[in-house]
Every structure is written in structure tokens, then in C-alpha cells.
Amino acid sequence: AQAADPVVSKEMDIKDLNVLSDKMARGTAKKAFTAAKRTGEDKVEAVRKALKEADLFNDDIENILKEFS
């Protein structure tokens, strides 16, 4: 069994982004997620930042990301 990080409520997985209905937003989010995973950044913040920069961020996405932060 792996020791869970007590700070993180739920670890975000790339499959969690499949609920995004907008294809462009989903693709952008997945790119940001994998880049953050590779560099060790906060995945939720990386996805949020990428979607805001691409002007694809909305309330639905914010609600989804809140589950992981």
C-alpha cells in the first residue's frame, strides 16, 4: 500500500478530465496535466492556468477542479 499525502484531498488523474464536454478544453487540460506531472508541478493549478490562458475556463471546469484542491 502506498502512503497517501495528507495534504491532498484526492489525487487528480488524467481520466478525471474526461468529464469536460468541450473537446478543446479537454485537450488543453490533458496537455497541461501531463506537462505538470512530468515537471512535478501542481496539476490542478497547471490545468486551471492553461485553460484560463486559452480562454476556455468556465464555472463547470472550476467546480470539477475544486474536487481536487
PDB file of C-alpha atoms in Angstrom, residues 26-52:
ATOM      1  CA  ARG A  26     -10.349  18.713 -22.558  1.00  0.00           C
ATOM      2  CA  GLY A  27      -7.330  18.502 -24.864  1.00  0.00           C
ATOM      3  CA  THR A  28      -5.747  21.612 -23.371  1.00  0.00           C
ATOM      4  CA  ALA A  29      -6.387  20.336 -19.844  1.00  0.00           C
ATOM      5  CA  LYS A  30      -4.833  16.948 -20.617  1.00  0.00           C
ATOM      6  CA  LYS A  31      -1.742  18.568 -22.157  1.00  0.00           C
ATOM      7  CA  ALA A  32      -1.294  20.777 -19.088  1.00  0.00           C
ATOM      8  CA  PHE A  33      -1.895  17.812 -16.782  1.00  0.00           C
ATOM      9  CA  THR A  34       0.775  15.641 -18.402  1.00  0.00           C
ATOM     10  CA  ALA A  35       3.267  18.525 -18.533  1.00  0.00           C
ATOM     11  CA  ALA A  36       2.709  19.262 -14.833  1.00  0.00           C
ATOM     12  CA  LYS A  37       3.010  15.587 -13.975  1.00  0.00           C
ATOM     13  CA  ARG A  38       6.342  15.432 -15.785  1.00  0.00           C
ATOM     14  CA  THR A  39       7.744  18.528 -14.049  1.00  0.00           C
ATOM     15  CA  GLY A  40       6.227  17.832 -10.641  1.00  0.00           C
ATOM     16  CA  GLU A  41       4.053  20.961 -10.624  1.00  0.00           C
ATOM     17  CA  ASP A  42       0.612  21.201  -9.051  1.00  0.00           C
ATOM     18  CA  LYS A  43      -1.564  19.512 -11.692  1.00  0.00           C
ATOM     19  CA  VAL A  44      -4.788  21.310 -10.719  1.00  0.00           C
ATOM     20  CA  GLU A  45      -3.144  24.733 -10.914  1.00  0.00           C
ATOM     21  CA  ALA A  46      -1.448  23.868 -14.212  1.00  0.00           C
ATOM     22  CA  VAL A  47      -4.776  22.844 -15.756  1.00  0.00           C
ATOM     23  CA  ARG A  48      -6.518  25.954 -14.378  1.00  0.00           C
ATOM     24  CA  LYS A  49      -3.773  28.253 -15.718  1.00  0.00           C
ATOM     25  CA  ALA A  50      -3.686  26.619 -19.170  1.00  0.00           C
ATOM     26  CA  LEU A  51      -7.460  26.826 -19.596  1.00  0.00           C
ATOM     27  CA  LYS A  52      -7.539  30.468 -18.468  1.00  0.00           C
TER      28      LYS A  52
END
